[in-house]
Coordinates of C-alpha atoms and ligand atoms in Angstrom, one line a residue:
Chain K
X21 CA -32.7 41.0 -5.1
X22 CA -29.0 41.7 -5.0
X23 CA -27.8 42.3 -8.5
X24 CA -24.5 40.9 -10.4
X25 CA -23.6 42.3 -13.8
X26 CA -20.7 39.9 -15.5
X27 CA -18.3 40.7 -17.8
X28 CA -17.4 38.4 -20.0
X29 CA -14.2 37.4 -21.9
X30 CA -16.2 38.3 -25.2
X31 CA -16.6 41.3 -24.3
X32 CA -20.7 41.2 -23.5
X33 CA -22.3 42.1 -20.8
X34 CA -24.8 40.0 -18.4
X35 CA -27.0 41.7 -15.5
X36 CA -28.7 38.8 -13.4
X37 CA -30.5 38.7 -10.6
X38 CA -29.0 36.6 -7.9
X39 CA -31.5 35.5 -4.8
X40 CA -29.0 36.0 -1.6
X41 CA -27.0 33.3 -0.2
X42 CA -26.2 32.5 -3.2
X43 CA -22.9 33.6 -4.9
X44 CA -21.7 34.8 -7.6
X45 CA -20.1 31.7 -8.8
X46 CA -24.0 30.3 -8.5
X47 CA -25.5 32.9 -10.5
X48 CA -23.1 32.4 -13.7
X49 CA -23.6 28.1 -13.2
X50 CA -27.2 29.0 -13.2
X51 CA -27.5 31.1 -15.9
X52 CA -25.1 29.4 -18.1
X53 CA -22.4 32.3 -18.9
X54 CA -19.1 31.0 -20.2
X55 CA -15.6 31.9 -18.2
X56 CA -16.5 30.2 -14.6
X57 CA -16.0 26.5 -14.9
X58 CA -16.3 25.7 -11.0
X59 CA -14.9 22.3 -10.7
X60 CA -15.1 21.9 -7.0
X61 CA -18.8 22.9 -6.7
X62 CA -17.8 26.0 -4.1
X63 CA -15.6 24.3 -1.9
X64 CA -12.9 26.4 -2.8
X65 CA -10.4 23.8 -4.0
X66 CA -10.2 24.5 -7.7
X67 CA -10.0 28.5 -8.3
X68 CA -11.7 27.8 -11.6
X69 CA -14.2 30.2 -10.3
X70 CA -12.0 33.2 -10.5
X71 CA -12.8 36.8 -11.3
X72 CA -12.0 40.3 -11.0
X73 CA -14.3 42.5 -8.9
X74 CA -14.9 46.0 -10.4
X75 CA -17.2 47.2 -8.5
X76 CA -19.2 46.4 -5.0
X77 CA -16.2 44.6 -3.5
X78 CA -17.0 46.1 -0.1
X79 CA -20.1 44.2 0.5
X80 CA -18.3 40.7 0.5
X81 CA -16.5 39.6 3.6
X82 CA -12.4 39.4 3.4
X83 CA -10.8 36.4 1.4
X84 CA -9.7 33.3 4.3
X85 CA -5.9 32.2 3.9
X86 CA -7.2 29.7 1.8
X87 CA -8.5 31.8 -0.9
X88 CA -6.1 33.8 -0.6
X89 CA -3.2 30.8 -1.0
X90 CA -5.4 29.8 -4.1
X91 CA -5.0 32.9 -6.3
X92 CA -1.3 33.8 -5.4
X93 CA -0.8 31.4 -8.5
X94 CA -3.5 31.7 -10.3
X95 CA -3.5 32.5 -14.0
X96 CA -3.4 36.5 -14.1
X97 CA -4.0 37.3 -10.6
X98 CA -5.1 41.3 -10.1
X99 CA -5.0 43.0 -6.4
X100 CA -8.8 43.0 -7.0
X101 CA -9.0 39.1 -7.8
X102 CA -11.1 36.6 -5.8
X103 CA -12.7 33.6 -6.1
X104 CA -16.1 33.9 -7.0
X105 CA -17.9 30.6 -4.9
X106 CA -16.7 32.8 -1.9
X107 CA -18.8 35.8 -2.8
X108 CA -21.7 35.5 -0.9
X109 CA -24.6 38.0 -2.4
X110 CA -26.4 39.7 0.8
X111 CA -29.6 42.1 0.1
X112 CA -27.0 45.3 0.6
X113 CA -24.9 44.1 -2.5
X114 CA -26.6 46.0 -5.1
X115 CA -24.0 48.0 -7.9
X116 CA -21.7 44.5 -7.9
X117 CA -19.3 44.2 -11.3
X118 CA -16.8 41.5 -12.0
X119 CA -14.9 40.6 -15.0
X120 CA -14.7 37.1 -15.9
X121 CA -11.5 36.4 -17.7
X122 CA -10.5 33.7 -19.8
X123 CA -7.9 31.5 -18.1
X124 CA -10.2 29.7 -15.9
X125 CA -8.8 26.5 -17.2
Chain Y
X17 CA -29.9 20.9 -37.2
X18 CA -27.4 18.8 -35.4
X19 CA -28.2 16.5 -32.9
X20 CA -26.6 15.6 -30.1
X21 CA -27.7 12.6 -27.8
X22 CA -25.7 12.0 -24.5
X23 CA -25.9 8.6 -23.1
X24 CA -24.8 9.2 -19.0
X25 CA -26.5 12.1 -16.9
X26 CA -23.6 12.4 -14.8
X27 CA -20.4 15.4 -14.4
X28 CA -19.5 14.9 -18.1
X29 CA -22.6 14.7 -19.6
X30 CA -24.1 17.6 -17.8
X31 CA -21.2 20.0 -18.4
X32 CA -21.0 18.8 -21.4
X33 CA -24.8 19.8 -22.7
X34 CA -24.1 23.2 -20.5
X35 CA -21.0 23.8 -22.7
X36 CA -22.7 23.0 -25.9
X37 CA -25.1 26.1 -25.8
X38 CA -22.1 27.6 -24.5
X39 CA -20.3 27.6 -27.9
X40 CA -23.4 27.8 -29.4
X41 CA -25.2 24.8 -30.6
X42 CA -28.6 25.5 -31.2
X43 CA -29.5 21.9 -32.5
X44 CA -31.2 19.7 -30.1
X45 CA -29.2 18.0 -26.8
X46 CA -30.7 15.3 -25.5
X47 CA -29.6 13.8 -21.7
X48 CA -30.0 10.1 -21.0
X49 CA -29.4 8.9 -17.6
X50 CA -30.2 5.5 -16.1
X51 CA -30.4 7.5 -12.6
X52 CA -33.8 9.2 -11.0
X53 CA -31.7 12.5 -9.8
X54 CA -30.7 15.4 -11.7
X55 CA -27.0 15.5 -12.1
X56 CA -25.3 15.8 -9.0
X57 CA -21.8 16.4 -7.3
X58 CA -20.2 13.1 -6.3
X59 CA -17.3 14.3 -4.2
X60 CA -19.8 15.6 -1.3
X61 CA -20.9 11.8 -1.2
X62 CA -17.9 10.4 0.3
X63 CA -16.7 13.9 1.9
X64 CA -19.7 15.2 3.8
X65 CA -22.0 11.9 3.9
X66 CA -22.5 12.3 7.4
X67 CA -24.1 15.7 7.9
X68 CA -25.8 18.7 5.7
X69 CA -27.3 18.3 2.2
X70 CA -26.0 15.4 -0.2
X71 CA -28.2 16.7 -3.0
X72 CA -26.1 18.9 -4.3
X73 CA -27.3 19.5 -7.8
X74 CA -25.4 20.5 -10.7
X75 CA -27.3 22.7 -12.1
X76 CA -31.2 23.7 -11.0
X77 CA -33.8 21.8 -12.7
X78 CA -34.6 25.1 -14.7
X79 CA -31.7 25.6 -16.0
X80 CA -31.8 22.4 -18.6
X81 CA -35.8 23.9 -19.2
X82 CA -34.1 26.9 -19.8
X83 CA -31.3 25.8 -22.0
X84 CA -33.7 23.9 -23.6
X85 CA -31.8 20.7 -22.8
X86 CA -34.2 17.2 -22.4
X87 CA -33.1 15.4 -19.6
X88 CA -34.3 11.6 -19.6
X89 CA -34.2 10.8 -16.0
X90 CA -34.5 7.0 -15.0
X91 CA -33.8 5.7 -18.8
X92 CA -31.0 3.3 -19.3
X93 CA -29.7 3.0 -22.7
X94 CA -29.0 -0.4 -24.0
X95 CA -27.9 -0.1 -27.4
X96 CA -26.8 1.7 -30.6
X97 CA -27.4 1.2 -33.8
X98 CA -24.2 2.4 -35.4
X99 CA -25.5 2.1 -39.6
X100 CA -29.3 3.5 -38.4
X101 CA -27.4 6.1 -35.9
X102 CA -29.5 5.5 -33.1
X103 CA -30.0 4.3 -29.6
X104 CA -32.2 1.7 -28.1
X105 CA -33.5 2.4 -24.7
X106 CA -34.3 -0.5 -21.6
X107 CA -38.1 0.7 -22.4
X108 CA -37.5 0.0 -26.9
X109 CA -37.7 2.9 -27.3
X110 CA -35.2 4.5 -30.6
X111 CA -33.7 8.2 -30.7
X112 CA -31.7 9.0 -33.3
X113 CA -28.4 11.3 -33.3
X114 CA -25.9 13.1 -35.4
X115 CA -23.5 12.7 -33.0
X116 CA -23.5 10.7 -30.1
X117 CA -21.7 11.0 -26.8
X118 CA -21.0 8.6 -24.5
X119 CA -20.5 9.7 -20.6
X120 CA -21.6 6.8 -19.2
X121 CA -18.8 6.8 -15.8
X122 CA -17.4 3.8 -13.9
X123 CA -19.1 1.7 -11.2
X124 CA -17.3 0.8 -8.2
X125 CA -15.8 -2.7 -8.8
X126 CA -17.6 -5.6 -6.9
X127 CA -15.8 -7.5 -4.3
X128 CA -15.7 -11.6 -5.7
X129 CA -16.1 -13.3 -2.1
X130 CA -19.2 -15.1 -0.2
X131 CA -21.1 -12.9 1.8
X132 CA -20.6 -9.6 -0.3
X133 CA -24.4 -9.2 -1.1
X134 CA -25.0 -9.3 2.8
X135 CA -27.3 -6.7 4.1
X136 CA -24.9 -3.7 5.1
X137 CA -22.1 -4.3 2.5
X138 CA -22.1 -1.4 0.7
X139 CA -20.4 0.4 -2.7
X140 CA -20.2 3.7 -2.9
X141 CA -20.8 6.1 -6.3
X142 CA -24.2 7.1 -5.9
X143 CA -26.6 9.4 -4.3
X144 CA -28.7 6.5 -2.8
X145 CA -25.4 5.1 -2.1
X146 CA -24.4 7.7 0.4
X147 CA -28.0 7.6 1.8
X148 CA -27.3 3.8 2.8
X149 CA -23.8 5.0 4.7
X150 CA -25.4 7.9 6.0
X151 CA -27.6 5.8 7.9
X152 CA -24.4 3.4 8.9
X153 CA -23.2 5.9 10.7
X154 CA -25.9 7.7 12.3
X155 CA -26.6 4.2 13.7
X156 CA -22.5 3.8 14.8
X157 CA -22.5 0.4 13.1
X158 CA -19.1 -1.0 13.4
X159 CA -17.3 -0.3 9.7
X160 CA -14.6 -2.6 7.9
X161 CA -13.4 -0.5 4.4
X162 CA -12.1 -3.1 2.2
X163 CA -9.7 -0.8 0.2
X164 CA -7.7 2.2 1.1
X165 CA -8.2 4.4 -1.8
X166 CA -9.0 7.9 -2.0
X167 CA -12.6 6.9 -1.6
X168 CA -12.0 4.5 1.6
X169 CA -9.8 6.8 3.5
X170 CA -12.4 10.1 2.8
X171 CA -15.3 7.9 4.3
X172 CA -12.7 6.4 7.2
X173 CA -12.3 9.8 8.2
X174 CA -15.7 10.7 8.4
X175 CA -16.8 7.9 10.0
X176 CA -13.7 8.2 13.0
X177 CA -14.9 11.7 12.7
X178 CA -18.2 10.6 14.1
X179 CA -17.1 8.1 16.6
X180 CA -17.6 4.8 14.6
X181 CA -15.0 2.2 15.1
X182 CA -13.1 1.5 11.7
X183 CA -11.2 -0.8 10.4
X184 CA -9.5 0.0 7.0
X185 CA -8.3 -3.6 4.6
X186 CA -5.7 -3.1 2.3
X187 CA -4.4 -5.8 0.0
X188 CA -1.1 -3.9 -1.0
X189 CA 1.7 -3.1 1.9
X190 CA 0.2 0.4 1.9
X191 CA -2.9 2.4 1.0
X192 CA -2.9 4.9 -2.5
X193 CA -1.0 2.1 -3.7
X194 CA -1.6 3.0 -6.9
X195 CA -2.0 6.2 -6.9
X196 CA 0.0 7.9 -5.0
X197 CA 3.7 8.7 -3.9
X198 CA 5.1 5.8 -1.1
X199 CA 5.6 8.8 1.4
X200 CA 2.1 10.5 1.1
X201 CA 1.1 7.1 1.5
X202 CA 3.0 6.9 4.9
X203 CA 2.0 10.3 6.3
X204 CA -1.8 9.8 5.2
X205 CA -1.5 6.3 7.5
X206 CA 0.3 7.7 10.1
X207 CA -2.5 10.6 10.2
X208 CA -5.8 8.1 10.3
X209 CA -3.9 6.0 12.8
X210 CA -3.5 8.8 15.1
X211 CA -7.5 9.6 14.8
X212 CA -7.7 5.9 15.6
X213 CA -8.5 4.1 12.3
X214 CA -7.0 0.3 12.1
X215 CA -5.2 0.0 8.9
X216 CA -4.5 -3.4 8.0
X217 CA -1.9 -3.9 5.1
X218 CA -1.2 -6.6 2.9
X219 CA -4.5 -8.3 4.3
X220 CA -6.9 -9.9 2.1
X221 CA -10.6 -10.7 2.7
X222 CA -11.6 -14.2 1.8
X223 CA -15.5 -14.1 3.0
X224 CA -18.5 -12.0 4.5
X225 CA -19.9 -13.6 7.7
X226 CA -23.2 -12.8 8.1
X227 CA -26.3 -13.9 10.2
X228 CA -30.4 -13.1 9.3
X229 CA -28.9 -12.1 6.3
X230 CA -26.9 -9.1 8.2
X231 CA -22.7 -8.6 8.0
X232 CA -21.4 -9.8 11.6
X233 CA -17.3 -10.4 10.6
X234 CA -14.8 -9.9 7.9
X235 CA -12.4 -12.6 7.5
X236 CA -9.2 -12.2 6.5
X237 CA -7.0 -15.0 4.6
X238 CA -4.7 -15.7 7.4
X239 CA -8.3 -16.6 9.3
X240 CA -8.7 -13.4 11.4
X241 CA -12.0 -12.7 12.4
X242 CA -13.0 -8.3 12.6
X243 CA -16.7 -8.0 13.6
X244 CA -18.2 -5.4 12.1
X245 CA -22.2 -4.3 11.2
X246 CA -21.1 -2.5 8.3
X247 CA -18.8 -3.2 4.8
X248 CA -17.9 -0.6 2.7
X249 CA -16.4 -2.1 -0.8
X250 CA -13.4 0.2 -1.6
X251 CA -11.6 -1.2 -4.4
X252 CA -11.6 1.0 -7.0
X253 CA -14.5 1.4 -10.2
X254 CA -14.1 -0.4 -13.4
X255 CA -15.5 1.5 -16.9
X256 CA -18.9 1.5 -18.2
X257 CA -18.0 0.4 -21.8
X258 CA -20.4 -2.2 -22.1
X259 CA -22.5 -0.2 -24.8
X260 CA -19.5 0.8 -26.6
X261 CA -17.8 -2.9 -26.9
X262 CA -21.4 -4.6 -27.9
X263 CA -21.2 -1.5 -30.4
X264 CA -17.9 -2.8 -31.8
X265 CA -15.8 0.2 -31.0
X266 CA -11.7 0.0 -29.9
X267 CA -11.7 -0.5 -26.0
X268 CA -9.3 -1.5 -23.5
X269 CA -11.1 -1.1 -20.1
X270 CA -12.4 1.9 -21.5
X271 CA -13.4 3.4 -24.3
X272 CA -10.2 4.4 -26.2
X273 CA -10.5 7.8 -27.2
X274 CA -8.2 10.5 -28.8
X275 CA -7.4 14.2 -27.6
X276 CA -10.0 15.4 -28.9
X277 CA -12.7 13.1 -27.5
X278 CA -13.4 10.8 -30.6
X279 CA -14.1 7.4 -30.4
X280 CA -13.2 4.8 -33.4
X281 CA -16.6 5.6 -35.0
X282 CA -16.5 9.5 -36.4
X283 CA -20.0 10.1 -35.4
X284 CA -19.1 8.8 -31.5
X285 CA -17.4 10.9 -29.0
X286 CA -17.0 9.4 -25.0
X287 CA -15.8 11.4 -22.5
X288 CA -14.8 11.6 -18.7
X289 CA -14.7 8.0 -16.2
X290 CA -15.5 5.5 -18.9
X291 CA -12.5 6.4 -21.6
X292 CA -9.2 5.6 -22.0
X293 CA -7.5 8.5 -23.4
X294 CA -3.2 9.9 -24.6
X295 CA -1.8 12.3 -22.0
X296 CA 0.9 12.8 -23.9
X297 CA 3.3 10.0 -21.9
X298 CA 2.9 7.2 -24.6
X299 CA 0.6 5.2 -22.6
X300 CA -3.4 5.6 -23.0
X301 CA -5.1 6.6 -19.5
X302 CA -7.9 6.3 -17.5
X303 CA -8.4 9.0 -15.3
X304 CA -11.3 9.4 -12.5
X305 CA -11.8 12.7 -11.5
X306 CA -13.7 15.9 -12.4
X307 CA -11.0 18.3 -13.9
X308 CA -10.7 15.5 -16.0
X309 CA -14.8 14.9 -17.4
X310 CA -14.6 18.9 -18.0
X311 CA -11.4 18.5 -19.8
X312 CA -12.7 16.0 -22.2
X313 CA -16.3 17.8 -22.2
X314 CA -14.7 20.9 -23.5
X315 CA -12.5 18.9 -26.1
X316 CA -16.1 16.9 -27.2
X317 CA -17.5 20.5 -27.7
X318 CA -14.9 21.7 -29.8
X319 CA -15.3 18.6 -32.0
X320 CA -18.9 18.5 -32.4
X321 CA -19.2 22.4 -33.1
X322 CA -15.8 22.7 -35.2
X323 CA -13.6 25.0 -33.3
X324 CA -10.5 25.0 -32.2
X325 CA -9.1 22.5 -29.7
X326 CA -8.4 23.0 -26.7
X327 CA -5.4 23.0 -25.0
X328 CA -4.4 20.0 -22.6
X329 CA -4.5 20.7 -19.3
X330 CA -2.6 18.9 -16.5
X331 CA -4.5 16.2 -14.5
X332 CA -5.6 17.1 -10.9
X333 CA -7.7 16.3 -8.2
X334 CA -8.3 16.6 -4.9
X335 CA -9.5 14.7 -1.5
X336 CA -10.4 15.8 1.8
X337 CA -9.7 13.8 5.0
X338 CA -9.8 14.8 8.4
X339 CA -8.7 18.1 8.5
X340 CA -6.3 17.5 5.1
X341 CA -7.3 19.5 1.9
X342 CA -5.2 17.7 -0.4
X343 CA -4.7 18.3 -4.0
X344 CA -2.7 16.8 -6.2
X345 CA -1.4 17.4 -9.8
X346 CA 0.3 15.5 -12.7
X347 CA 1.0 12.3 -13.0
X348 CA 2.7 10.8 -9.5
X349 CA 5.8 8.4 -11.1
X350 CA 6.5 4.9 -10.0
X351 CA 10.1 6.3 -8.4
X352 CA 10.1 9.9 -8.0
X353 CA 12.8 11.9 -6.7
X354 CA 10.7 13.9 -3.9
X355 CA 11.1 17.8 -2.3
X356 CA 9.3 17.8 0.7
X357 CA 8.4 21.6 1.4
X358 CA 6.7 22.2 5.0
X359 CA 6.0 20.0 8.0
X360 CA 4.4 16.6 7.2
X361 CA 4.1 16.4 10.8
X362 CA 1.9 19.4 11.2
X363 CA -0.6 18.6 8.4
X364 CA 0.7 21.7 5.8
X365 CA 2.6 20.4 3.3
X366 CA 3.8 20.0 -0.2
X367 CA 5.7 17.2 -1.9
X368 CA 7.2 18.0 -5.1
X369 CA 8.7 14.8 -7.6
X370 CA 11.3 15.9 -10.5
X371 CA 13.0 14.4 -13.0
X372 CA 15.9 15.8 -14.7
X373 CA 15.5 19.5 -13.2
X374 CA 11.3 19.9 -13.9
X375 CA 8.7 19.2 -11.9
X376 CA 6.0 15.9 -12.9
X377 CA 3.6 16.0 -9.8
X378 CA 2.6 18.0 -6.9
X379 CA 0.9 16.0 -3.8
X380 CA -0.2 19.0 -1.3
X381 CA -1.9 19.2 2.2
X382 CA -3.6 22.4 3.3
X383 CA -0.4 23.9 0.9
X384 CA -3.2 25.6 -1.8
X385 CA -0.2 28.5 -2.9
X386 CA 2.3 25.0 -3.0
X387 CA -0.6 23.3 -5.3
X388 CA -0.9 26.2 -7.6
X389 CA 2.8 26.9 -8.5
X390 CA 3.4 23.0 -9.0
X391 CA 0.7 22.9 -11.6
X392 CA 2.1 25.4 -13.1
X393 CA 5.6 24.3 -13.0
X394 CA 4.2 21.1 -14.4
X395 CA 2.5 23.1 -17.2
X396 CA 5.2 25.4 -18.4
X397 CA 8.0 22.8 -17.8
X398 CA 9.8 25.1 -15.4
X399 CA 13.2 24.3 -14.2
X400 CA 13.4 24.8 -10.3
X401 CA 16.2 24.1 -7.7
X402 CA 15.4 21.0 -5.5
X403 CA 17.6 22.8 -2.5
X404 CA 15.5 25.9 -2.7
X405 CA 12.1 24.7 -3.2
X406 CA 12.5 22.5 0.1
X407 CA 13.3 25.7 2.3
X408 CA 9.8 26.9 3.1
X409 CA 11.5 30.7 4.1
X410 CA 12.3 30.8 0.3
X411 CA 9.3 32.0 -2.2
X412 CA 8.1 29.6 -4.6
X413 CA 8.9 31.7 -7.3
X414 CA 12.6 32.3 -6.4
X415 CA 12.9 28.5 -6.3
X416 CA 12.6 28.2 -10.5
X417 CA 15.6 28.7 -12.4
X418 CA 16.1 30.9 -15.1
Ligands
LIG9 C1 -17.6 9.1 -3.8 C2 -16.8 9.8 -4.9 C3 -16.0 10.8 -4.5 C4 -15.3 11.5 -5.5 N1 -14.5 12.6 -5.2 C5 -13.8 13.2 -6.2 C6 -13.0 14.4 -5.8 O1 -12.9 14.8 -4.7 N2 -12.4 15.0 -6.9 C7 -12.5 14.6 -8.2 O2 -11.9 15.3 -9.0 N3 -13.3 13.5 -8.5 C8 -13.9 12.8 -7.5 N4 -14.6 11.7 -7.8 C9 -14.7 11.3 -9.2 C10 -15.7 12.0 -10.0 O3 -17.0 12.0 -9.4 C11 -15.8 11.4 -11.4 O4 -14.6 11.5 -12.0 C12 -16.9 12.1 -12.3 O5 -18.2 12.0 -11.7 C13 -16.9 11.4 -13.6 O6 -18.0 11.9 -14.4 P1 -18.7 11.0 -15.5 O7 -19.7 11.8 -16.1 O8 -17.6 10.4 -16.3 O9 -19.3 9.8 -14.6 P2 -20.5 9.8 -13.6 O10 -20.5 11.1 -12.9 O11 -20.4 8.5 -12.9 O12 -21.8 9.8 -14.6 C14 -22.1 8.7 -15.4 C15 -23.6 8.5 -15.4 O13 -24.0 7.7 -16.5 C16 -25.1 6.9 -16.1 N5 -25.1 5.7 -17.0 C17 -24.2 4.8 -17.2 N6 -24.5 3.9 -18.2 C18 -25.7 4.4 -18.6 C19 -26.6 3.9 -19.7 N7 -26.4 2.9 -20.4 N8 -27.8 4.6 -19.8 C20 -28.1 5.7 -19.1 N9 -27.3 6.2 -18.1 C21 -26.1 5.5 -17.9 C22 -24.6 6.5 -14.7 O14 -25.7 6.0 -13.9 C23 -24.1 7.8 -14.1 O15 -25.2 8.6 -13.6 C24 -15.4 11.0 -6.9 C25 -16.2 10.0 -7.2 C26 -16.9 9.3 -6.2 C27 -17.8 8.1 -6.6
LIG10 S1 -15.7 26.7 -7.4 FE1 -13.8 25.8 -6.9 S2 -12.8 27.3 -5.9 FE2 -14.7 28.3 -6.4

């Protein structure tokens, strides 16, 4: 099962399991981490899901406009920002890292 | 340890209990709600009623195992006991609290004619709800929406979207009346017409004809006559204060809270649809939308555990019809001075309202980048140029003054 380690805003660190298909917006609801809010449920319409990826960015597909559009404001946007409802988790993503930060409203 | 009883399964309650163990309450959270399903999204059900999953949950049914969370599916609560600090459940049963939440939501508001309790009249907040229009559809009843709010227009255009005739009522002289700008209002009208949706304005419905107990016609006041097989009731939800006002707490169609969640009794909080709450504009509010229940979720949190509040956030939501992703932010004013930025016309815009130099709301179609910036403008007070911010060929961010 593709694996997601979070970092969080505290500083700790999570590595969870997350079943593919899901993503990794899914697998921080599920487990109850702090830092992703996700308002809109996935449909990317809130970017209260957003993170940093670290590492394993190459296994998710390229951000649509629409993502895109969404973080050019967001709160802190990095070149390596996306929103994480829009990171589908396939068995090849295996060494995936994102940083959660703390301005997800 | 700390109790904390939640009376209302629904998007504040649930986020709420999440973000309890969160911050870390280890005391016990208890979940009342008068529904049988786990706590679901609600914006699917007027969005994407038609096809795919409605169920979509909240959270996984392990998760509140898990979290240790107790969920009390199917259990309406029908009293407190403010002195014994208690509630009194439908089956007399009592649980006691330490602090007590109150997320009980709205309910759509009924329509006061004859014929409204017709067999296919429908409301819609609820899962089962949606499962009633889904079928509706499917079956390409006919469909009069009595009301062109948010919620009537997102189920018009699902239904045109599927072929069923529809024919949208609307009391004012133009839908969003009251809740949005006069010229989204026009271009959101001028879009369903053009997919074929009859708006009526300034119509009123005086009675439901029906026969065998079935809708066959609404009829309007001036005696006009629209057959239909199918009613949806669109005129906006009323709060579910009834608990709180029997308790004796300060309501005003809604439970009248503060910013940080507290009710007029110190061990009662209420969050999300139900409450009446200070935005910081003088007048107390009633907002119905998601960003909102988390807002107040995170501000009950912070009470209950003792840390620091939390910063107010500005009010947003969003609606999607046809192929429109709107979202809008702040307040919308009675008479805004308005920016229009992009093409109305092709479905990608963004209207921006000022006053005195700063922007006070953002309404935005397929415009996400538009939608962001104006909620931030709105948040840091940012001074922009009217002139600049209408030419699309300028960047947002040259558009602010400094
Ligand atoms: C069709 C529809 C579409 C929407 N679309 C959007 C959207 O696109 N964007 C957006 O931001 N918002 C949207 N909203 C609004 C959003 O769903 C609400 O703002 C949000 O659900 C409010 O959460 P709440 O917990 O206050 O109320 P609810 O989610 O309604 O939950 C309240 C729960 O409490 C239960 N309850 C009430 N009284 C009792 C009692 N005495 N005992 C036990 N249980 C009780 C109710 O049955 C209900 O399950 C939509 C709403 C609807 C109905
Ligand atoms: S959850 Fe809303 S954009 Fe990702």
């Amino acid at each position: 099962m593709p694996k997601v380690t979070y970092e969080l805003p505290d500083g700790a660190s999570h590595a969870l399991d997350v079943p593919s298909g899901q993503s990794v917006m899914d697998g921080s609801v599920r487990n109850n981490l702090p830092g992703i809010v996700a308002e809109c449920g996935g449909s990317c319409s809130c970017a209260t899901c957003h993170v940093f990826v670290e590492e394993g960015a190459s296994c998710f597909d390229e951000p649509t406009d629409e993502e895109r559009d969404l973080l050019e404001y967001a709160e802190g946007v990095r070149p390596n920002s996306r929103l994480s409802c829009q990171l589908i988790l396939t068995e090849d993503c295996q060494g995936v890292r994102v940083t959660v930060p703390d301005t997800n409203g | 340890m700390t109790r904390v009883l939640v009376v209302g399964a629904g998007h504040a309650g649930a986020t709420l209990a999440g973000l309890l163990r969160q911050a870390g309450h280890r005391g016990p959270v208890e979940l009342f709600g008068d529904e049988v399903d786990l706590p679901y999204h609600r914006p699917p059900l007027s969005k994407k009623f038609a096809e795919g999953d409605l169920e979509q949950w909240l959270r996984p049914a392990e998760f509140y195992r898990e979290q240790d969370i107790t969920v009390r599916l199917g259990e309406h609560v029908v009293g407190i006991d403010r002195d014994g600090r208690r509630v009194r459940t439908g089956s007399g049963d009592f649980h006691s609290y330490d602090h007590l939440v109150l997320a009980t939501g709205a309910e759509p508001r009924a329509l006061p004619v004859p014929g409204a309790e017709l067999s296919g009249v429908v409301s819609l907040r609820t899962l089962s709800d949606a499962r009633i229009l889904r079928k509706c559809v499917e079956e390409r009843r006919a469909l009069v929406i009595v009301g062109g709010g948010y919620i009537g227009l997102e189920v018009a255009a699902v239904a045109r979207s599927c072929g069923v005739a529809v024919t949208v009522v609307e009391r004012e002289e133009r839908v969003l009346g009251r809740v949005a700008s006069a010229r989204l209002s026009e271009i959101l009208a001028a879009h369903h017409r053009e997919q074929g949706t009859h708006i009526l304005n300034g119509a009123e419905v005086t009675r439901i004809d029906g026969a065998d107990g079935r809708v066959r016609a609404v009829v309007l006041e001036d005696g006009t006559q629209i057959p239909c097989e199918a009613v949806l009731i669109g005129v906006g939800a009323v709060p579910r204060d009834r608990l709180a006002v029997d308790a004796g707490l300060v309501c005003a169609q809604g439970i009248v809270v503060d910013e940080h969640a507290r009710t007029s009794d110190p061990r009662i909080l209420a969050i999300g649809d139900v409450t009446r709450r200070p935005l910081g504009t003088g007048a107390l509010v009633r907002l119905e939308s998601i960003p909102s229940a988390t807002e107040q979720a995170k501000q009950a949190v912070a009470t209950i555990t003792g840390a620091a509040p939390v910063a107010a956030e500005v009010p947003w939501f969003w609606s999607d019809q046809f192929d429109l992703k709107l979202k809008i932010a702040g307040l919308v004013p009675p008479t805004p001075h308005t920016v229009v930025r992009g093409d109305p016309a092709a479905g990608r815009f963004a209207l921006f309202h000022h006053h005195g130099g700063t922007i006070t709301a953002v309404e935005s179609a397929n415009s996400p980048a538009e939608f962001m910036a104006g909620k931030k403008f709105i948040a840091s007070r940012t001074r922009i140029d009217p002139a600049r911010l209408a030419d699309s060929s300028v960047p947002l961010r040259d558009a602010v003054v400094h």
